[in-house]
XYZ file of C-alpha atoms in Angstrom:
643
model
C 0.000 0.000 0.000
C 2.797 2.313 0.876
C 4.759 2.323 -2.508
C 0.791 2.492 -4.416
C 0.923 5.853 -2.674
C 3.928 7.331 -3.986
C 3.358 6.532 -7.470
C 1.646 10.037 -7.886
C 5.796 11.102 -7.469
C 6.486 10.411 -11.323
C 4.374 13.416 -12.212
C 7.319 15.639 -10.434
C 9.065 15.143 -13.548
C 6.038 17.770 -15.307
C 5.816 19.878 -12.507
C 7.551 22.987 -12.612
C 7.055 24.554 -9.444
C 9.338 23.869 -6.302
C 9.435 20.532 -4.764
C 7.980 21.949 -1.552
C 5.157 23.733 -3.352
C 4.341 20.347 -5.161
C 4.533 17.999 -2.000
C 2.447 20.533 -0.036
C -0.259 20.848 -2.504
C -0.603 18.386 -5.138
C 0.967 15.412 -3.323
C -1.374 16.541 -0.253
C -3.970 16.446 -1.772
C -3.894 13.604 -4.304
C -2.016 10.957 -2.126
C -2.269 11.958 1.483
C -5.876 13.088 2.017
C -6.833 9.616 -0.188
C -5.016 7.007 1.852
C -6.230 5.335 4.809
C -3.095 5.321 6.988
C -1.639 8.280 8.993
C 0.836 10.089 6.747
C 3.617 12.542 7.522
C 6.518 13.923 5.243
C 9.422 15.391 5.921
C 12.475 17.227 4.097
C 15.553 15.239 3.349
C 16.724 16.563 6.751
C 13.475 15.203 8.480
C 11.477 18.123 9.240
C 7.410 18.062 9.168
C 6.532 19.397 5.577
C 2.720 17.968 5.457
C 0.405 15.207 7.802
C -3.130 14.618 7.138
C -5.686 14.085 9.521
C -4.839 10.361 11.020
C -1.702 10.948 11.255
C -2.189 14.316 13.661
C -5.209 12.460 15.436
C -2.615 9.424 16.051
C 0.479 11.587 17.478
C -2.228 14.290 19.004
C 0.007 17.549 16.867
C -1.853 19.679 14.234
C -0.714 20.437 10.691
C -0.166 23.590 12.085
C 1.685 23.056 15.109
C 3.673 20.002 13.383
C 4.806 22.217 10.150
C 8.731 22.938 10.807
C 9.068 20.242 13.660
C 11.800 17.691 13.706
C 10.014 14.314 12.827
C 11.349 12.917 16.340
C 9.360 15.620 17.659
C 6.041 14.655 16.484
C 6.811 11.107 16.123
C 7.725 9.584 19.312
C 7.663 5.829 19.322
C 9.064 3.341 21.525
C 9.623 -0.690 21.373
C 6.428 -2.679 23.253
C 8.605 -4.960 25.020
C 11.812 -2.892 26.083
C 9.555 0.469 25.809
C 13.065 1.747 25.315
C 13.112 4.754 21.976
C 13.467 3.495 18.595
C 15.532 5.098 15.956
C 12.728 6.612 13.634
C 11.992 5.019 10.347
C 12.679 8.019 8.217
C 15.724 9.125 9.379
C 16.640 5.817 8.652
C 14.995 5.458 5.725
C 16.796 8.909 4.008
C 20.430 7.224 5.581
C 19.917 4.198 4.114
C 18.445 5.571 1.038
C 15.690 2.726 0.825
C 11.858 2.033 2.158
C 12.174 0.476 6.304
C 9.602 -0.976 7.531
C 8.776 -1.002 11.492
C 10.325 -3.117 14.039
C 7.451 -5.267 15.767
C 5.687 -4.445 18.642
C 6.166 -0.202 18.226
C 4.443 1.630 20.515
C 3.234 5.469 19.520
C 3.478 7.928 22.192
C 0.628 10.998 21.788
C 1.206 14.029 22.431
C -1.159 13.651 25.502
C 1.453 10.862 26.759
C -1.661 7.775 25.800
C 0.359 4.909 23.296
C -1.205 2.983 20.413
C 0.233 -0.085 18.608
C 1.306 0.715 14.981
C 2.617 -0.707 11.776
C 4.093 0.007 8.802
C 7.060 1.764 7.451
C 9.475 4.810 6.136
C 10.350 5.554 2.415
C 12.459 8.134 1.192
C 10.993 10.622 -1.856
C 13.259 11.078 -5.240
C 13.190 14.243 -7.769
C 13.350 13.173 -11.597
C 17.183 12.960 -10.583
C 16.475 9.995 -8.012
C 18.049 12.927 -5.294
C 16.520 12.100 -2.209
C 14.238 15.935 -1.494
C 12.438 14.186 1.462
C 10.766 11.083 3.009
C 7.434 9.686 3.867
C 6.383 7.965 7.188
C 3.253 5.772 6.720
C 1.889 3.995 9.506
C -1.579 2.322 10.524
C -3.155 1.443 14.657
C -3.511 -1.928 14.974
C -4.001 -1.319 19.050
C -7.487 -3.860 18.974
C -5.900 -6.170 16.454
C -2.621 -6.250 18.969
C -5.070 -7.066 21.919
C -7.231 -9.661 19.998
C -4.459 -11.549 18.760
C -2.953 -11.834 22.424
C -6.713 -12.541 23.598
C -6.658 -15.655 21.081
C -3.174 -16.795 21.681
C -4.502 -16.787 25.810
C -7.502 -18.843 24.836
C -4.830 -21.120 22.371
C -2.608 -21.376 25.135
C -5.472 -22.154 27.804
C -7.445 -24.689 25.457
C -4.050 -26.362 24.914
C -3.696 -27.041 28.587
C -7.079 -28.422 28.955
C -6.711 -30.706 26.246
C -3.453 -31.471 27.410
C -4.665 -32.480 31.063
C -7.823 -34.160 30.837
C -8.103 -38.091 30.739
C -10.316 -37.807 27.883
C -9.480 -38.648 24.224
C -9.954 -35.995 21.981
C -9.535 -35.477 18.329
C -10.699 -33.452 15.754
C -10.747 -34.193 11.627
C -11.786 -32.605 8.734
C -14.442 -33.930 6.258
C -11.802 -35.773 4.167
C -10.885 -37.785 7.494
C -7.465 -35.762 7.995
C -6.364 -34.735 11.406
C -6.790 -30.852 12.308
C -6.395 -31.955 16.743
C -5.044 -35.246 18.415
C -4.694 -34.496 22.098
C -1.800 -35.504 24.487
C -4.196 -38.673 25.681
C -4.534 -40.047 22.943
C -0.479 -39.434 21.880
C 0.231 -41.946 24.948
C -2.724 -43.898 24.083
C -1.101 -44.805 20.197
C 2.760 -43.576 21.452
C 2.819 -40.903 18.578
C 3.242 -37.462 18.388
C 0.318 -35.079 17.355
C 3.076 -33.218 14.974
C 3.262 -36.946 13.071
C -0.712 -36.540 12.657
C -2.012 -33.224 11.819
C -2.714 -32.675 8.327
C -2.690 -36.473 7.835
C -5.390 -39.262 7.216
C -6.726 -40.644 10.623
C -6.658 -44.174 9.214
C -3.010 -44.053 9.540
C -2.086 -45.275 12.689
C -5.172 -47.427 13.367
C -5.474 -51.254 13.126
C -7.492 -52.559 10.198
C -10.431 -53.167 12.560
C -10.209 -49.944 14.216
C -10.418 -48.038 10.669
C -13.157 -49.901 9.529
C -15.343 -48.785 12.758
C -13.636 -45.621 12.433
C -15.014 -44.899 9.113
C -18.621 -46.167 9.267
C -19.223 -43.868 12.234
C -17.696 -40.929 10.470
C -20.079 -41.689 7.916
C -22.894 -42.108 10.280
C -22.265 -38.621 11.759
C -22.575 -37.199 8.399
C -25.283 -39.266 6.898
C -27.806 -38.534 10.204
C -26.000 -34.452 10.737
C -25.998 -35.378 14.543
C -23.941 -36.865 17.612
C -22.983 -40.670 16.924
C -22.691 -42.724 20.605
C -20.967 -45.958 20.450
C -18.550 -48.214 22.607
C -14.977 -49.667 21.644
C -12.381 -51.875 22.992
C -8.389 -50.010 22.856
C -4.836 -51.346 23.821
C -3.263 -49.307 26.041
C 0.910 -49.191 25.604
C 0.498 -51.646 29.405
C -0.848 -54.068 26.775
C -4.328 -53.981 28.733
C -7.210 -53.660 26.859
C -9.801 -51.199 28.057
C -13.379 -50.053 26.851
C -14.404 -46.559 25.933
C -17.613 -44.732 25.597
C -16.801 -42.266 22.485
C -19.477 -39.815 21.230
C -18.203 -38.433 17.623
C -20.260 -35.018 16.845
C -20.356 -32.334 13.758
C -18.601 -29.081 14.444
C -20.038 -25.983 12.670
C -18.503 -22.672 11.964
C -19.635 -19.341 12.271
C -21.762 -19.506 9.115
C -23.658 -22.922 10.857
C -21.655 -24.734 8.067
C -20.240 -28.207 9.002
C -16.530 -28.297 8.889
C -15.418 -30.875 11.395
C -16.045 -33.941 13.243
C -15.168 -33.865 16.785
C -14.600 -37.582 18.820
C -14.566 -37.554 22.608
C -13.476 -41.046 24.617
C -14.158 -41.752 27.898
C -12.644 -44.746 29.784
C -15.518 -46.825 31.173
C -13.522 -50.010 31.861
C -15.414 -52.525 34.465
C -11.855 -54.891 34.846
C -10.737 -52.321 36.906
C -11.495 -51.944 40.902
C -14.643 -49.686 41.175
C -13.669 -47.366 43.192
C -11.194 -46.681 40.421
C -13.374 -46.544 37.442
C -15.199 -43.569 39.953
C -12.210 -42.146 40.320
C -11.816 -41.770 36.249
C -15.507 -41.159 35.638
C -15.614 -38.578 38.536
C -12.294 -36.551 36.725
C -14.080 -37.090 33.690
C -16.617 -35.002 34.599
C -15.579 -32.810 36.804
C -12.742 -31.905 33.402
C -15.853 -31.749 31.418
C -17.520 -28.948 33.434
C -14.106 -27.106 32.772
C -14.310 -27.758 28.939
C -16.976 -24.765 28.208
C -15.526 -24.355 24.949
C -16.045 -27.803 23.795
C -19.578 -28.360 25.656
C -21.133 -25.314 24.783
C -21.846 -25.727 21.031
C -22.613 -29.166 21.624
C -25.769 -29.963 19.861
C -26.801 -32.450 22.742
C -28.744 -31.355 25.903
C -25.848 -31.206 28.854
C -26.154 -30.159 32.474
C -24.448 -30.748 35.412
C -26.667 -31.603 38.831
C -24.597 -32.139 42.492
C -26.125 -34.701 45.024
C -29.217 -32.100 46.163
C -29.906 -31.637 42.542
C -29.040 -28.726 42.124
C -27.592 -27.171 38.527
C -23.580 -26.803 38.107
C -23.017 -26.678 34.516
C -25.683 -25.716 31.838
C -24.672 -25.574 28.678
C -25.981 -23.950 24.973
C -28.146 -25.786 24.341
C -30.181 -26.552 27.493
C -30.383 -22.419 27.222
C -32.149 -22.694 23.804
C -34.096 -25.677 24.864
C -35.220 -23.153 28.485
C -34.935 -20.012 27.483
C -32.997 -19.657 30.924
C -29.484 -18.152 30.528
C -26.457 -20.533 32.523
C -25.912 -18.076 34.911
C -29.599 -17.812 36.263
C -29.987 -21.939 36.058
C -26.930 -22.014 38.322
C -27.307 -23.396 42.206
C -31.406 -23.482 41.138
C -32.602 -27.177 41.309
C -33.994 -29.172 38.484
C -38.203 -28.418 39.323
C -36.935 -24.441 38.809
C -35.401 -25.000 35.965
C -37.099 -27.348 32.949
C -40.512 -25.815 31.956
C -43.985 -27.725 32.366
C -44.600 -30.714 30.881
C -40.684 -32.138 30.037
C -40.230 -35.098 32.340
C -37.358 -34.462 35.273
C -36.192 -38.247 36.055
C -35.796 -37.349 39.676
C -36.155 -41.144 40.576
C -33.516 -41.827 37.892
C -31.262 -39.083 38.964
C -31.350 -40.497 43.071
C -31.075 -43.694 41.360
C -27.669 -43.142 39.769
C -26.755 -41.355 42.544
C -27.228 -44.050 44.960
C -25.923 -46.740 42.753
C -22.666 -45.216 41.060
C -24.135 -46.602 37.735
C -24.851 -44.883 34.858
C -28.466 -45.253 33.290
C -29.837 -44.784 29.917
C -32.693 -44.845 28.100
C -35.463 -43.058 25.731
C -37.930 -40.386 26.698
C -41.051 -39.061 24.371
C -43.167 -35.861 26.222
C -44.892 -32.955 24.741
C -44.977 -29.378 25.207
C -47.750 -27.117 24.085
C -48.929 -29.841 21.556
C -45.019 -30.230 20.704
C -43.900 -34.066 20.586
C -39.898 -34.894 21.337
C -37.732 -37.867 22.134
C -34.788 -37.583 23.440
C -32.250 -40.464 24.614
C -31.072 -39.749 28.119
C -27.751 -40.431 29.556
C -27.288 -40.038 33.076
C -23.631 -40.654 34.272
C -21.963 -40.028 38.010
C -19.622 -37.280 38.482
C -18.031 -36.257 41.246
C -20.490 -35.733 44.136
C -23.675 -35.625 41.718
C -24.358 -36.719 37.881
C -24.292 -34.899 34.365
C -26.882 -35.685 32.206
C -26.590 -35.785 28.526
C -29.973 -35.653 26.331
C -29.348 -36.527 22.315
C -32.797 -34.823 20.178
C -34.165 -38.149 18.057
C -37.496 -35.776 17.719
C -36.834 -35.567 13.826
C -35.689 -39.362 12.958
C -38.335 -40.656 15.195
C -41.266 -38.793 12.949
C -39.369 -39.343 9.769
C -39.642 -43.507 11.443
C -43.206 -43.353 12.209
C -43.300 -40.961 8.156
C -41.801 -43.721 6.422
C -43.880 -46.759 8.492
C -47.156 -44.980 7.895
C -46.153 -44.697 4.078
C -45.194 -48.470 3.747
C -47.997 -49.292 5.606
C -50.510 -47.486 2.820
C -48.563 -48.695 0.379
C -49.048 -52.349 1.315
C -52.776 -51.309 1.937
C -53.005 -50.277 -2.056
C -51.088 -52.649 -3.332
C -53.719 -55.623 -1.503
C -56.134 -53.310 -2.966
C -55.049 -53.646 -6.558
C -54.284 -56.757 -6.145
C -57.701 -57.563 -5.007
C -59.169 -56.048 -7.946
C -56.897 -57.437 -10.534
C -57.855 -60.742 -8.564
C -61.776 -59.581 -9.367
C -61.419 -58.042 -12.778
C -60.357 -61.784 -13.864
C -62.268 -63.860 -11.956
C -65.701 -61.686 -12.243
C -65.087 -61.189 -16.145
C -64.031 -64.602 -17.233
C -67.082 -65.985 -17.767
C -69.506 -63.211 -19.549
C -66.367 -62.607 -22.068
C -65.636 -66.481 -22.685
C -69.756 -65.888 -23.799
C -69.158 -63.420 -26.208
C -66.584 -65.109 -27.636
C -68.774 -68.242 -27.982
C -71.777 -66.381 -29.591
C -69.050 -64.662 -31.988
C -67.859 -67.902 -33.150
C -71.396 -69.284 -33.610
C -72.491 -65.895 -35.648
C -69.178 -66.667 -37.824
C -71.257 -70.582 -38.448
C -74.176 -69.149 -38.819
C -75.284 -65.767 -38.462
C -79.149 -66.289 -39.053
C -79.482 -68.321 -35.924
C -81.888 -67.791 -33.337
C -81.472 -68.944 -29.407
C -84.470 -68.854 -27.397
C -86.352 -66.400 -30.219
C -83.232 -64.177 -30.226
C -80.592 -63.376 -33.029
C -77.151 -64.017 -31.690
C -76.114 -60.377 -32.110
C -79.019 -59.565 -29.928
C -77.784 -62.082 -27.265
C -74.138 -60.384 -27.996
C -75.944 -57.041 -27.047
C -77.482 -58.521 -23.964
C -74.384 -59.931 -22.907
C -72.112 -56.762 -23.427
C -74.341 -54.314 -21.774
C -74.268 -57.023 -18.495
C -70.685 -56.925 -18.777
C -70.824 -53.123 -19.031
C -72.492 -52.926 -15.817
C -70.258 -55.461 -14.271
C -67.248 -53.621 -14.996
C -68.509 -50.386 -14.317
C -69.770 -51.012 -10.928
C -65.747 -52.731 -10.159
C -64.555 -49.617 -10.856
C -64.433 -48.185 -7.609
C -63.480 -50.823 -6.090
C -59.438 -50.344 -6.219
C -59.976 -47.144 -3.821
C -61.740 -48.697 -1.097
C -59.962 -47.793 1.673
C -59.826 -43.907 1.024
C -62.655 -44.203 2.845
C -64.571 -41.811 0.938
C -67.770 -41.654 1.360
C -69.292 -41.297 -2.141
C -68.351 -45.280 -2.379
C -70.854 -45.911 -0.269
C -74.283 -46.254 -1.133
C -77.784 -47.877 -0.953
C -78.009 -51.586 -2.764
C -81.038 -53.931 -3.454
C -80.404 -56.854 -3.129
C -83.003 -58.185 -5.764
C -81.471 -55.577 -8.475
C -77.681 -57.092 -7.812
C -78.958 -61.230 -8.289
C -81.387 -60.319 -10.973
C -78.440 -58.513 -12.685
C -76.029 -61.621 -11.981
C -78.370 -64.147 -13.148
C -78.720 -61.961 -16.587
C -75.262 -62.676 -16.935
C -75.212 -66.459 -15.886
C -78.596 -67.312 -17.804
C -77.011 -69.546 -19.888
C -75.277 -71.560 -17.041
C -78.546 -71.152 -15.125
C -80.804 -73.046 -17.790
C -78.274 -75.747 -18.647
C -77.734 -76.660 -14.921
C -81.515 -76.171 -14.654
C -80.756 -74.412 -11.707
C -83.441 -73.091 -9.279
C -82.524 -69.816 -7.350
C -84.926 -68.503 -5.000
C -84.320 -65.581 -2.722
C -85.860 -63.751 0.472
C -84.751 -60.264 0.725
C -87.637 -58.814 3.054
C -85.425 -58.568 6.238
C -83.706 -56.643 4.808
C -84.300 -55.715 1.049
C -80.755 -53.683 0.559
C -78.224 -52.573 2.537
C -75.223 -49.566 2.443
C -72.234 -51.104 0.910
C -70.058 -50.296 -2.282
C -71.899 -52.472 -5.329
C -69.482 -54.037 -6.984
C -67.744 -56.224 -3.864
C -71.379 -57.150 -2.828
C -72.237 -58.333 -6.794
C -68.611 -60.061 -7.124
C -69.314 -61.701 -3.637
C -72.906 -62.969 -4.519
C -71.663 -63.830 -8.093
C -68.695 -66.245 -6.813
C -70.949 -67.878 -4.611
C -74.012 -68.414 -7.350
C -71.513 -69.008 -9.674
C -69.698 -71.433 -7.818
C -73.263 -73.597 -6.371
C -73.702 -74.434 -10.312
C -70.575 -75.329 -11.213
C -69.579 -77.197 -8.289
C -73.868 -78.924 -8.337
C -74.563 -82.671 -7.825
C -75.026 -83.635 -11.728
C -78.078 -86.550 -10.401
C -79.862 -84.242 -8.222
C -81.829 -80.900 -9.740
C -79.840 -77.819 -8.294
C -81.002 -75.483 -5.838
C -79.884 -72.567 -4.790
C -81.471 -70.012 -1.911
C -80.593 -66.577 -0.968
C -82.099 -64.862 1.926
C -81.424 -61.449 4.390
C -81.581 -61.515 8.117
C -80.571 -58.383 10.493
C -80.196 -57.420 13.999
C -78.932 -54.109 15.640
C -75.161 -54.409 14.519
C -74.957 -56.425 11.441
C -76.974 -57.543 8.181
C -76.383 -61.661 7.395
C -76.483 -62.759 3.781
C -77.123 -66.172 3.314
C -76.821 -68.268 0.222
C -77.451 -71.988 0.542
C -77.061 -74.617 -2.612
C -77.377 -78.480 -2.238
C -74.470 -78.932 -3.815
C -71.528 -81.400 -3.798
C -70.571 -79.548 -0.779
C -66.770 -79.610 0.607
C -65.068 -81.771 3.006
C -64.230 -79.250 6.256
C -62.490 -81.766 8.379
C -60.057 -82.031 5.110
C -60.357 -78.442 3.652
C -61.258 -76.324 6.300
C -58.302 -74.845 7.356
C -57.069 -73.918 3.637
C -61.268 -73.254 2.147
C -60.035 -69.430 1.568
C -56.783 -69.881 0.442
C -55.523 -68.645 -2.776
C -55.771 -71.029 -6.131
C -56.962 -74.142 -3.726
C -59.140 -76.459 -5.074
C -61.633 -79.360 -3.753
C -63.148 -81.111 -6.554
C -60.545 -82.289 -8.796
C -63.279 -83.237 -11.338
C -64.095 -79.814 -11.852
C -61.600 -78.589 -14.317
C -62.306 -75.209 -15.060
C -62.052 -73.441 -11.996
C -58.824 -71.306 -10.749
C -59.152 -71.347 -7.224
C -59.463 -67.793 -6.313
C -63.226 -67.373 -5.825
C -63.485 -67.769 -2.313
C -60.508 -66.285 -1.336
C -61.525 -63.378 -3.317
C -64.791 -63.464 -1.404
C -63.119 -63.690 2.104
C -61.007 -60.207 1.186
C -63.757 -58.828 -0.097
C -65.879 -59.084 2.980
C -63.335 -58.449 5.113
C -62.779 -54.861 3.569
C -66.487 -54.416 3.881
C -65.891 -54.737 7.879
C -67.487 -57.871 7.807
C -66.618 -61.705 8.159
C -67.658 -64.677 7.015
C -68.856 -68.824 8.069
C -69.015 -71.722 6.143
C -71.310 -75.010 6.858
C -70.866 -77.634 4.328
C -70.208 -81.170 3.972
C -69.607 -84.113 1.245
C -73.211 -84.385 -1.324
C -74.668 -82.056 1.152
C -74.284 -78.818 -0.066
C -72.920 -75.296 1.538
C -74.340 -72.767 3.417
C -72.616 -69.829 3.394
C -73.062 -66.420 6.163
C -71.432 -63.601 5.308
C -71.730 -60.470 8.295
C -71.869 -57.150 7.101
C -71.569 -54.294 9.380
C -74.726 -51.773 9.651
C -74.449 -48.499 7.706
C -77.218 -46.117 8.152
C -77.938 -44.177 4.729
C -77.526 -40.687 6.869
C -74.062 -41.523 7.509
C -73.461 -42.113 4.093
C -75.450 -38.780 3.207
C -73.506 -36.202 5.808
């Protein structure tokens, strides 16, 4: 910056009034008035020629006053550490014919005797001739930079001996896995020096088994963005092998962005005499109430409580969590503290506080309609406990998110399923007509069935299968529960409409269906599961009929306060339930193994059917008996379905 300054010098060379003229005007005002250090300039025999305004508000002497003044005069500066004078940078720098920069630690005297820290340096000024007419002092306060950096080189030094004295393990690494701490713990731990380490990959001085567990926590930490708690088994130099509890946590800078991943180790060995491991879990924690600068950003609830219960540490975090500042929490016991409606543990606390044992477990509680989960960790320190609470609010209700969502997606998938199952089963046998009436047009196209022409049968038969599939499909979207599924059925309208479609089955097995719907004549349901369940069951009572005895087939209503009963009875072959009973619903069984054109789905269609009506269903039946089968529908009163 200095030099950029005197470039403005080369237009001497154009000038052609006196030097002094040109440095008190043009220089002045061009160079000096635009720079944002102090500036003062002197003759080649180092009297004040010009200053501007920092410079006289840093040595306390006006332009007036400091016009004609040896430079020593105005400038008094002295060395920070011997506060013994210093020769001043521009005589030096017009001796020595060449810019000088400051000695370190200089110390500016005002003219009212206070002292600032400065910087910067001396150059001497050429004519076109490269004479020497003068020099230039240019020099900057860096008083609150001076005291900062020795504030940060105290904290250094003090955060240095914490790490250095605690029995913990501590290390830091950056997101590529490289060391940026290794305390002196863990250099006796692994007998190497932190200098070996920083800057290098952490794998390095790990066994293969560490590194491995090493790196899938690292990558847990990332992955979930919050404090990873495990256990691990190290060999101390002694050859001993003792367990740790290690917590690895992100580290965040000032702009919240994750930089780091910190990894704290705590010796919890139980082969050791107990009153020893107290002795190590006790410095532990008493260490860790000294460690403010490593608790205090901790993402994780952590407070300190001593035997009464009362608060000794209290970090960040439980201050966001309370809106209570540390030093009000302090001395006040745990009811004062926590607001309404977050648990307190008080019979855990006395519990570890009686036993010596730590104690952890999972806590959910709301507050105002807020629900959290935290998992609590409750260790004894010194003459009381520290409790540390990890927030699992967010993965528990992206758990419970991603369970509901597998759950519905199971539901739909059974519920296309079901009506694939349906669409097949339901269709089969009113297409397989049409085909057969096609083929017999193709024979003979002016024949007549039952005083009909077979494209007016074809008619008949595709508006029934119309119906049929448009009353299936709503079927698919059941279980939105919406309520414009729902609505009022007759039950004479759905078996007229099914023995449309089977009329042709109906006359060959000369089939005789009766029905009594009076108790009652309909009910609220969605129409096409209550025609696909009374279709599989007609359809089934003909094909599955005794071919020596005439077939007959009855259908009847029956209701009480709760539910409706459908019955449909046939006198059938009927099915062996000691033998089949178990398996009757199953899918693509089978009990008549003369009967070659069924696919075993019907009744296990009918079963899921009813079932997500709300209803259930029996079966009586045995060998050249027939069936009887109930089916229980739940009561739905057309208001509800109306509202």
């Amino acid at each position: 910056m200095p030099l950029q300054i005197f470039k403005n010098l080369h237009q001497v060379q154009k000038m052609k009034e006196p030097l002094e003229i040109f440095i008190s005007k043009q220089w002045y005002s061009d160079s000096i008035l635009n720079t944002e250090d102090a500036v003062i300039t002197t003759n080649k025999k180092g009297i004040v020629i010009t200053m501007n305004g920092l410079a006289e508000g840093l040595t306390g002497w006006s332009l007036t006053d400091s016009i004609g003044q040896p430079i020593e005069k105005i400038f008094d500066a002295i060395n920070e550490v011997t506060h013994l004078p210093i020769e001043n940078p521009i005589n030096k720098a017009l001796k020595e014919n060449k810019a000088t920069l400051l000695a370190n630690h200089t110390i500016l005297i005002k003219k009212d005797k206070t002292q600032r820290v400065i910087v910067d340096s001396a150059v001497p000024i050429h004519n076109e001739d490269f004479e020497i007419i003068g020099g230039a002092l240019i020099f900057r306060d860096v008083t609150e930079l001076s005291a900062g950096k020795e504030k940060l080189l105290l904290i250094e030094g003090m955060l240095k001996g914490i790490m250095g004295n605690t029995d913990l393990l501590i290390s830091i690494t950056d997101l590529e896995g490289n060391y940026l701490l290794f305390n002196s713990q863990k250099e006796k731990l692994y007998n190497i020096k932190a200098e070996e380490l920083i800057g290098k990959n952490s794998m390095l001085h790990l066994t293969k088994e560490e590194a491995v567990e090493a790196i899938r926590t690292d990558k847990q930490v990332l992955r979930q963005n919050r404090p990873v708690e495990f256990e691990q088994i190290l060999k101390h130099p002694d050859r001993t092998y003792h367990i740790y509890s290690t917590t690895k946590f992100p580290l965040y800078d000032s702009e919240n962005k994750l930089f780091a991943i910190a990894e704290i180790s705590t010796d919890i060995t139980k082969l050791i005499e107990i009153d020893e491991q107290l002795a190590i879990k006790q410095s532990a924690i008493k260490k860790e109430i000294q460690y403010d600068e490593l608790t205090k950003d901790m993402p994780n609830l952590f407070f300190s409580l001593d035997s009464s219960l009362h608060h000794t540490s209290f970090n960040s975090a439980c201050e966001k969590f309370t809106g209570r500042k540390a030093e009000e929490v302090i001395g006040k016991t745990i009811q004062e503290v926590f607001p309404d409606g977050v648990p307190l543990f008080i019979s855990e606390y006395k519990e570890v506080l009686k036993t010596r044992q730590a104690k952890n477990f999972i806590s959910t509680f709301t507050i105002s309609e807020n629900t959290f989960t935290y998992i609590v960790n409750i260790y004894p320190a010194g003459n009381g406990i520290s409790v540390l609470m990890t927030d699992l609010t967010k993965q528990r209700k992206s758990e419970l998110e991603s369970n509901e969502r597998v759950e519905h997606l199971q539901e739909q998938n059974n519920n296309i399923r079901l009506f694939a199952n349906a669409v097949y089963h339901d269709l089969t046998a009113p297409i397989s007509r049409v085909l057969g009436l096609a083929n017999l047009y193709k024979l003979n196209p002016d024949d007549k069935i039952n005083n009909l022409t077979i494209l007016e049968i074809v008619v008949n038969e595709i508006t029934n299968l119309g119906n049929v599939v448009r009353d299936m499909n709503s079927s698919i979207i059941l279980h939105d529960n919406d309520n414009k599924l729902l609505e009022y059925i007759n039950f004479d309208s759905v078996l007229t409409q099914i023995k449309n479609v089977h009329e042709n089955e109906i006359l060959k097995s000369k089939a005789f269906i009766t029905s009594s719907f009076h108790n009652p004549e309909g009910m609220v349901t969605v129409k096409s599961y209550l025609y696909s369940i009374m279709n599989n069951l007609l359809s089934n009572a003909i094909k599955y009929r005794l071919p020596e005895v005439p077939l007959t087939i009855h259908l009847q209503t029956q209701e009480n306060n709760e539910f409706i009963c459908l019955i449909v009875k046939d006198n059938g072959k009927g099915i062996d339930m000691e033998k089949h009973g178990e398996k009757l619903f199953g899918l693509y069984n089978r009990f008549h193994k003369e009967v070659t054109d069924g696919k075993g789905i019907g009744l296990n269609l009918v079963k899921k059917q009813v079932e997500s009506l709300g209803g259930t269903i029996e079966v009586e039946s045995s060998i050249n008996h027939g069936s009887t089968f109930k089916i229980f529908f739940p009561v739905i009163k057309i208001q509800e379905v109306l509202v």
